[in-house]
Every structure is written in structure tokens, then in C-alpha cells.
Amino acid sequence: MTVIRVRGRALPSGEQVDLYADGDRWTPDPVAGADLIEGWLLPGLVDAHTHPGAEQIADPMDEKILRDDLHRHVDSGVTLIRSPGLPGDPPPWFGHDPDVPRAVHAGPWIARHGEFFDGWGRRADPDGLPDLAAAQAARSGWAKIIADWRDADDHVPVAVLREIVARVHAVGGRVAVHSQQRSGGAAAVEAGVDSLEHGMWLDPALLHRMAAQGTALTPTLAVMQAGVPIVSAREDYPAKRWYLDGVAAHPSLTAAAAEAGVTLLAGTDSRPHGTIAAEVRALAAAGVSTHDALAAASWSARAYLGMPGLEPGAPADAVVYAADPRTDLAQLDHPLAVILRGVRVR
Ligand SMILES: [Zn+2]
């Protein structure tokens, strides 16, 4: 099998690196005859909020759709995903086969009865949510909770969210929480969840607390902005203003989060898959520096998920560009190479 060697300036430091893939580990020890790839190096991209295989409620999941979705991720330079919610329990090859990204996941979404998409996820009354969350986190390391849903609904009570966090942390897991309401976001921050997904309408005054307690924000900007023309074209209804005004405020909230030192995670949420570059551009357009926008989609997200970057001993992932993507985000559309588990997959 061809051994891959990568050489070039690596982000985040911009320092020169020269590494060989010894199986799925980077090493500085030279291997004769290695296939040299040169350019600007990132330790692989990360999509931290994606639901491959979704938009089908079938259980078990359609493995062909799931694998096709994952191929789109790999093709865009993504070597690691986090799935905060899946249509069902994923097959054993998910996150492991040579042609699909590494993956962490929360299994099926967890929501209250009557909330969220009909037929999706596992359901309980509020008092039953901590049991479901702890059991899921024990299986896969994460639990995903829908804390609020429609604009006029109440949110999962903060006491329940606190209990979920305590129970999930007790089994060594982490909690991701969906929120698009001011009060639901405040409850999630109050409860000390590990990541706030979307965070639309979040009170910016809570950002410093999020930074201090290590609650990450996945703003999913691009997918929310993509909904604007569709929602704008509809007749007026109460949720229309809630959505449009929330999306309008979201870029400045996201930039303020970066400013406050909140860990930002880049996530694309829905179909089509493989659009992480669009989210990086949306973060940059919001006023996040290109360095920090790339961090949210690469080294910073990897660190948050427990995966080191381009260094000796680290898992052998990389994405290679012809030029510094910080000065030219269009580079993201044209990676020279994608290396996953020490193998060139693009
Ligand atoms: Zn989602």
C-alpha cells in the first residue's frame, strides 16, 4: 500500500510540517518511496452538526443513502463528523469503514411527546428524558435533546435539563441541545449543557458564561440563512417574524460568541451534505475571522471532539490546499488531496 507523506505549512500555527502516515498515525520518521503531497495543510475538516441518512424515517436506516451522504462529506474534505441525532442506531461500519469519515454521534434525537418532527427520535415526558439521555450517552458518548421546538411552545424545564446533564456526565457522556428560543437557550446555558445547537434568539449576555463553563455553540448559519427566501415568500404568520428576525440577528450573535471566547463549531445540519465550505464562509461573512472560522470547521472542532491535529502520533487525517485558505476561502472548494486514516481518499 502506498504510504502518504504530507509536507507544507500547517494550520493553526502556519509552521512547516513533514509527516508520514504509518497506518493511521502521523510520524516524522521517513518511509522510503512515500507518495509526497505538498501544500497548505489542515488536520481534516469537521462537520459538527450533520444528520447523514436523515430525511428518511425508516428503521433500520437505508445504508445506501447513509453511505452516499458520508461520501459527500469526505469529498468536501471532512474526515470527522458529529451527528447530533440520527434516524436510528447507525450500522457498525458508520465512522469506521475506510471510505467514510470518523464519527461521533448521539443516536436518535430525544424529544418530548408532541414536539419535533412526527415520528423522529425517541420520546418521553419531561421526567423521562434523563433516563433516555443517560442510556444513549452510555451507548455512544452523546445525547441530543430538543429543548424547544415551535416558537410559541414552552421549553424543557431547566431542572430537567440539569438532571440530564448530571446523568449524562455521570456516564462520561456529553449533551447537545437544540434551541431556537431565547428562554430555551437560557435554560440550556443555565443547565451547563456541552453544546448549544443553533442558539437562535440566544441572549448575547449569556456568551461569557458559555465561554467560562465550556458550552460550545454550533450556529448552523448557512442552513438558517438558506431558509430565509423560502420563509419570506410565505404569507405572514407569527412564526415567520420569529424565524426571520432570529436569523437576521444570528450573524452578530455568532461573531460576538467568537469574540467572547465561546468554542464555535461549524455544522451544516441538513441536505445537501458536503457543504461545510458554505458554513465556513457564512461564519466569515458574519464577522468571525477566517482563522477562527476555519478553526470551527477543523482543528478547534477536532480538539473539542478529542481528536488531535497534525502532529506526530495523531490519527492520520489531513486536507491539503494549494494556498492558505485563510486568505482565500475559495480554496475549500478545491482540495488538492484528502487523507483519511492514512489513505488518500481524494
Ligand atoms: Zn440538526
XYZ file of N, CA and C in Angstrom, residues 33-203:
513
model
N 10.047 5.836 -0.502
C 9.044 5.621 -1.547
C 7.670 6.171 -1.231
N 7.590 6.990 -0.173
C 6.281 7.548 0.184
C 5.804 8.513 -0.900
N 4.488 8.600 -1.035
C 3.859 9.464 -2.031
C 3.716 10.862 -1.427
N 4.515 11.827 -1.920
C 4.576 13.169 -1.321
C 3.453 14.069 -1.843
N 2.725 14.686 -0.906
C 1.698 15.671 -1.249
C 2.076 16.968 -0.550
N 2.226 18.043 -1.319
C 2.659 19.313 -0.745
C 1.576 20.361 -0.877
N 1.502 21.243 0.118
C 0.545 22.340 0.064
C 0.298 22.895 1.455
N -0.785 23.649 1.586
C -1.223 24.133 2.903
C -2.069 23.043 3.546
N -1.750 22.747 4.794
C -2.342 21.567 5.428
C -3.285 21.929 6.566
N -4.423 21.279 6.575
C -5.327 21.302 7.723
C -5.499 19.866 8.199
N -5.768 19.687 9.506
C -5.913 18.311 10.012
C -7.278 17.712 9.683
N -7.755 17.893 8.467
C -9.083 17.397 8.079
C -10.153 18.369 8.531
N -11.242 18.454 7.777
C -12.362 19.301 8.179
C -13.323 18.494 9.061
N -14.118 19.222 9.809
C -15.081 18.620 10.729
C -16.453 19.242 10.472
N -17.461 18.416 10.275
C -18.844 18.903 10.276
C -19.462 18.440 11.584
N -19.650 19.384 12.496
C -20.043 19.032 13.871
C -21.552 18.968 14.079
N -22.308 19.235 13.015
C -23.772 19.091 13.145
C -24.319 18.647 11.798
N -24.394 17.350 11.608
C -24.912 16.808 10.359
C -25.683 15.532 10.668
N -26.742 15.306 9.913
C -27.607 14.141 10.125
C -27.610 13.254 8.879
N -26.502 12.603 8.559
C -26.481 11.738 7.372
C -27.511 10.623 7.509
N -28.129 10.287 6.380
C -29.131 9.227 6.412
C -30.499 9.702 6.855
N -30.594 11.006 7.211
C -31.884 11.515 7.688
C -32.772 11.892 6.510
N -33.930 12.429 6.828
C -34.982 12.681 5.849
C -35.541 11.367 5.310
N -35.296 10.330 6.044
C -35.940 9.033 5.843
C -36.175 8.567 7.265
N -37.375 8.176 7.550
C -37.689 7.802 8.922
C -37.573 6.292 9.090
N -37.210 5.623 7.987
C -37.134 4.168 8.016
C -36.199 3.677 9.121
N -36.590 2.638 9.767
C -35.748 1.997 10.763
C -35.723 0.510 10.435
N -34.612 -0.102 10.087
C -33.286 0.497 10.126
C -33.064 1.491 8.983
N -32.007 2.298 9.158
C -31.681 3.293 8.147
C -31.361 2.635 6.812
N -31.622 3.369 5.739
C -31.209 2.923 4.410
C -29.700 3.136 4.318
N -28.954 2.044 4.316
C -27.496 2.158 4.400
C -26.883 2.752 3.140
N -27.570 2.609 2.011
C -27.060 3.190 0.769
C -27.133 4.723 0.847
N -28.264 5.249 1.309
C -28.399 6.704 1.458
C -27.379 7.221 2.461
N -27.253 6.510 3.568
C -26.308 6.920 4.607
C -24.890 6.988 4.042
N -24.481 5.960 3.314
C -23.112 5.923 2.792
C -22.906 7.005 1.731
N -23.906 7.229 0.877
C -23.794 8.302 -0.122
C -23.610 9.662 0.553
N -24.397 9.902 1.586
C -24.266 11.171 2.327
C -22.848 11.326 2.877
N -22.312 10.247 3.426
C -20.979 10.298 4.039
C -19.898 10.500 2.984
N -20.101 9.930 1.797
C -19.136 10.158 0.712
C -19.069 11.637 0.347
N -20.225 12.320 0.366
C -20.220 13.760 0.062
C -19.404 14.530 1.095
N -19.501 14.111 2.343
C -18.684 14.752 3.376
C -17.195 14.574 3.076
N -16.793 13.336 2.824
C -15.372 13.049 2.572
C -14.876 13.847 1.360
N -15.701 13.908 0.352
C -15.322 14.615 -0.867
C -15.088 16.108 -0.617
N -15.748 16.645 0.398
C -15.584 18.067 0.721
C -14.435 18.300 1.692
N -13.692 17.239 2.033
C -12.544 17.394 2.931
C -12.841 17.057 4.378
N -14.065 16.605 4.657
C -14.464 16.281 6.032
C -13.980 14.874 6.396
N -13.198 14.787 7.458
C -12.691 13.486 7.915
C -13.285 13.090 9.261
N -14.068 13.989 9.858
C -14.683 13.716 11.161
C -16.024 14.433 11.206
N -17.053 13.705 11.627
C -18.357 14.338 11.818
C -18.845 14.074 13.238
N -19.730 14.967 13.671
C -20.545 14.679 14.855
C -21.997 14.726 14.390
N -22.746 13.669 14.685
C -24.160 13.613 14.336
C -24.995 13.768 15.596
N -25.521 14.975 15.823
C -26.372 15.174 17.000
C -27.802 14.795 16.653
N -28.024 13.496 16.457
C -29.328 12.995 16.073
C -29.261 12.258 14.754
N -29.747 11.016 14.786
C -29.792 10.160 13.597
C -31.173 9.517 13.543
N -31.575 9.030 12.359
C -32.896 8.403 12.254
C -33.014 7.120 13.083
N -31.895 6.498 13.373
C -31.912 5.263 14.171
C -30.501 4.995 14.668
N -30.269 3.819 15.219
C -28.898 3.468 15.600
C -28.119 3.153 14.333
N -26.922 3.724 14.174
C -26.186 3.522 12.926
C -25.608 2.113 12.832
N -25.341 1.645 11.598
C -24.734 0.319 11.422
C -23.289 0.318 11.932
N -22.732 -0.876 12.163
C -21.386 -0.963 12.765
C -20.298 -0.280 11.933
N -20.487 -0.194 10.605
C -19.433 0.399 9.772
C -19.394 1.924 9.869
N -20.467 2.538 10.374
C -20.548 4.001 10.481
C -19.385 4.517 11.321
N -18.605 5.451 10.741
C -17.466 6.008 11.465
C -16.210 5.166 11.385
N -16.290 3.998 10.721
C -15.145 3.074 10.724
C -14.685 2.620 9.354
N -15.586 2.416 8.402
C -15.154 1.924 7.094
C -14.174 2.912 6.458
N -13.272 2.409 5.591
C -12.220 3.282 5.051
C -12.747 4.459 4.223
N -13.947 4.354 3.668
C -14.459 5.384 2.768
C -15.401 6.375 3.442
N -15.573 6.278 4.760
C -16.486 7.194 5.452
C -15.747 7.913 6.580
N -16.206 9.125 6.934
C -15.488 9.877 7.972
C -15.547 9.179 9.335
N -14.595 9.518 10.171
C -14.725 9.167 11.585
C -15.997 9.840 12.092
N -16.593 9.279 13.111
C -17.867 9.843 13.545
C -18.073 9.697 15.041
N -18.630 10.727 15.622
C -19.244 10.601 16.935
C -20.721 10.936 16.733
N -21.569 10.320 17.539
C -22.999 10.520 17.309
C -23.786 10.353 18.596
N -25.000 10.878 18.546
C -25.893 10.854 19.710
C -27.051 9.884 19.514
N -26.920 8.988 18.536
C -28.058 8.092 18.272
C -29.278 8.911 17.872
N -30.473 8.355 18.035
C -31.678 9.114 17.661
C -31.891 10.337 18.570
N -32.451 11.392 18.000
C -32.826 12.584 18.762
C -33.694 12.174 19.953
N -33.640 12.979 21.006
C -34.501 12.751 22.175
C -35.368 13.994 22.363
N -36.697 13.784 22.376
C -37.624 14.912 22.445
C -38.840 14.551 23.271
N -39.546 15.592 23.700
C -40.813 15.362 24.407
C -41.882 14.916 23.407
N -42.864 14.198 23.906
C -44.034 13.872 23.086
C -44.638 15.161 22.552
N -45.041 15.150 21.291
C -45.739 16.312 20.727
C -44.820 17.395 20.207
N -43.506 17.279 20.438
C -42.556 18.241 19.912
C -41.751 17.582 18.788
N -41.025 18.408 18.015
C -40.106 17.898 16.998
C -40.895 17.253 15.851
N -40.184 16.731 14.836
C -40.838 16.130 13.672
C -41.545 14.836 14.078
N -42.785 14.697 13.638
C -43.552 13.491 13.946
C -42.782 12.250 13.509
N -42.688 11.302 14.397
C -42.090 10.020 14.052
C -40.578 9.988 14.171
N -39.954 11.129 14.467
C -38.488 11.149 14.564
C -38.069 11.032 16.019
N -37.020 10.268 16.239
C -36.360 10.260 17.534
C -37.075 9.422 18.579
N -36.486 9.426 19.784
C -37.070 8.725 20.925
C -37.797 9.756 21.784
N -38.907 9.338 22.384
C -39.797 10.283 23.068
C -40.031 9.899 24.516
N -40.264 10.938 25.318
C -40.656 10.719 26.713
C -41.347 11.969 27.212
N -42.033 11.856 28.355
C -42.456 13.049 29.080
C -41.187 13.671 29.660
N -41.262 14.953 30.051
C -40.038 15.605 30.560
C -39.318 14.783 31.633
N -40.085 14.188 32.570
C -39.436 13.431 33.651
C -38.702 12.189 33.159
N -39.072 11.721 31.954
C -38.422 10.524 31.426
C -37.202 10.826 30.572
N -36.975 12.104 30.271
C -35.855 12.457 29.383
C -34.480 12.093 29.950
N -34.237 12.327 31.259
C -32.892 11.988 31.771
C -32.537 10.510 31.601
N -33.506 9.615 31.792
C -33.224 8.178 31.602
C -32.818 7.880 30.160
N -33.599 8.431 29.225
C -33.284 8.207 27.809
C -31.910 8.762 27.471
N -31.639 9.966 27.961
C -30.367 10.629 27.634
C -29.182 9.861 28.209
N -29.307 9.421 29.459
C -28.191 8.696 30.092
C -27.940 7.371 29.373
N -29.024 6.688 28.977
C -28.862 5.402 28.283
C -28.189 5.615 26.923
N -28.598 6.664 26.205
C -27.986 6.932 24.904
C -26.509 7.304 25.067
N -26.222 8.179 26.019
C -24.826 8.606 26.216
C -23.943 7.436 26.621
N -24.506 6.495 27.366
C -23.736 5.308 27.741
C -23.407 4.477 26.505
N -24.288 4.499 25.519
C -24.042 3.736 24.280
C -23.068 4.428 23.352
N -23.219 5.750 23.163
C -22.464 6.410 22.092
C -21.678 7.648 22.529
N -21.780 8.029 23.810
C -20.976 9.171 24.272
C -21.686 10.510 24.200
N -22.783 10.578 23.449
C -23.525 11.839 23.337
C -25.022 11.576 23.457
N -25.737 12.586 23.930
C -27.201 12.597 23.856
C -27.619 13.936 23.275
N -28.639 13.906 22.424
C -29.135 15.142 21.800
C -30.566 15.378 22.263
N -30.792 16.543 22.846
C -32.095 16.885 23.404
C -32.699 18.043 22.620
N -33.958 17.905 22.252
C -34.699 19.027 21.671
C -35.296 19.811 22.838
N -34.675 20.938 23.178
C -35.115 21.695 24.363
C -36.335 22.550 24.064
N -36.443 23.031 22.822
C -37.627 23.786 22.425
C -37.857 23.525 20.953
N -39.085 23.803 20.485
C -39.396 23.487 19.094
C -40.142 24.651 18.469
N -41.455 24.619 18.407
C -42.172 25.744 17.783
C -42.029 26.997 18.638
N -42.195 28.160 17.975
C -41.900 29.427 18.641
C -42.773 29.686 19.856
N -44.014 29.190 19.839
C -44.938 29.515 20.929
C -44.907 28.476 22.056
N -44.172 27.376 21.881
C -44.158 26.312 22.889
C -43.242 26.679 24.056
N -43.469 25.994 25.183
C -42.524 26.152 26.290
C -41.293 25.289 25.997
N -40.305 25.382 26.874
C -39.084 24.592 26.673
C -38.975 23.536 27.770
N -38.064 22.609 27.596
C -37.802 21.613 28.639
C -37.349 22.373 29.891
N -37.976 22.116 31.039
C -37.632 22.884 32.243
C -36.146 22.776 32.598
N -35.624 23.862 33.157
C -34.192 23.889 33.460
C -33.817 22.791 34.453
N -34.725 22.453 35.369
C -34.410 21.389 36.342
C -34.221 20.045 35.623
N -35.027 19.814 34.591
C -34.891 18.569 33.819
C -33.587 18.590 33.027
N -33.287 19.753 32.429
C -32.017 19.856 31.674
C -30.824 19.628 32.607
N -30.902 20.177 33.802
C -29.819 19.962 34.784
C -29.653 18.476 35.103
N -30.774 17.804 35.285
C -30.734 16.378 35.604
C -30.150 15.585 34.429
N -30.516 15.978 33.220
C -29.965 15.329 32.017
C -28.445 15.491 31.994
N -27.987 16.713 32.219
C -26.534 16.975 32.194
C -25.831 16.139 33.268
N -26.402 16.113 34.463
C -25.772 15.360 35.560
C -25.707 13.863 35.235
N -26.821 13.335 34.739
C -26.880 11.891 34.454
C -25.955 11.511 33.287
N -25.917 12.365 32.256
C -25.064 12.072 31.098
C -23.589 12.205 31.482
N -23.263 13.248 32.231
C -21.870 13.403 32.660
C -21.446 12.249 33.571
N -22.376 11.732 34.334
C -22.052 10.619 35.245
C -21.642 9.359 34.486
N -22.112 9.219 33.241
C -21.682 8.058 32.451
C -20.563 8.442 31.472
N -19.986 9.637 31.685
C -18.857 10.058 30.857
C -19.252 10.615 29.507
N -20.531 10.958 29.332
C -21.003 11.463 28.043
C -21.154 12.971 28.016
N -21.634 13.452 26.886
C -21.874 14.886 26.716
C -23.263 15.125 26.112
N -23.758 16.334 26.342
C -25.128 16.686 25.958
C -25.120 17.809 24.934
N -25.777 17.580 23.796
C -26.011 18.629 22.797
C -27.494 18.984 22.846
N -27.791 20.274 22.817
C -29.179 20.725 22.968
C -29.589 21.634 21.822
N -30.711 21.275 21.208
C -31.317 22.102 20.159
C -32.117 23.214 20.814
N -31.842 24.473 20.414
C -32.678 25.585 20.888
C -32.755 26.676 19.841
N -33.963 27.212 19.662
C -34.182 28.359 18.781
C -35.086 29.385 19.458
N -35.117 29.351 20.788
C -35.899 30.317 21.552
C -35.010 30.942 22.616
N -35.295 32.202 22.935
C -34.488 32.884 23.947
C -34.537 32.148 25.290
N -35.733 31.757 25.718
C -35.859 31.140 27.047
C -35.277 29.729 27.058
N -35.420 28.997 25.943
C -34.849 27.649 25.880
C -33.330 27.692 25.885
N -32.767 28.654 25.159
C -31.313 28.808 25.149
C -30.790 29.181 26.522
N -31.518 30.075 27.199
C -31.101 30.483 28.549
C -31.140 29.292 29.499
N -32.173 28.453 29.371
C -32.280 27.268 30.235
C -31.132 26.297 29.971
N -30.770 26.143 28.693
C -29.678 25.226 28.343
C -28.345 25.714 28.913
N -28.118 27.027 28.809
C -26.873 27.582 29.358
C -26.869 27.453 30.880
N -28.008 27.762 31.477
C -28.159 27.639 32.947
C -27.849 26.209 33.402
N -28.272 25.225 32.597
C -28.081 23.818 32.964
C -26.661 23.329 32.672
N -25.868 24.145 31.968
C -24.483 23.752 31.701
C -24.341 22.662 30.664
N -25.152 22.721 29.605
C -25.034 21.709 28.549
C -23.686 21.851 27.840
N -23.281 20.820 27.136
C -21.958 20.841 26.500
C -21.952 21.587 25.180
N -23.064 21.520 24.435
C -23.119 22.330 23.218
C -24.551 22.768 22.965
N -24.655 24.011 22.512
C -25.940 24.585 22.144
C -26.003 24.580 20.622
N -27.019 23.902 20.083
C -27.168 23.760 18.630
C -28.142 24.820 18.123
N -27.750 25.539 17.119
C -28.472 26.682 16.531
C -28.344 27.909 17.451
N -28.992 27.882 18.609
C -28.874 29.012 19.539
C -29.550 30.271 19.042
N -30.499 30.132 18.114
C -31.201 31.311 17.609
C -31.906 32.013 18.768
N -31.878 33.335 18.766
C -32.515 34.175 19.786
C -31.782 34.148 21.125
N -30.628 33.524 21.190
C -29.900 33.490 22.464
C -29.568 34.913 22.911
N -29.700 35.161 24.193
C -29.324 36.450 24.776
C -27.795 36.573 24.745
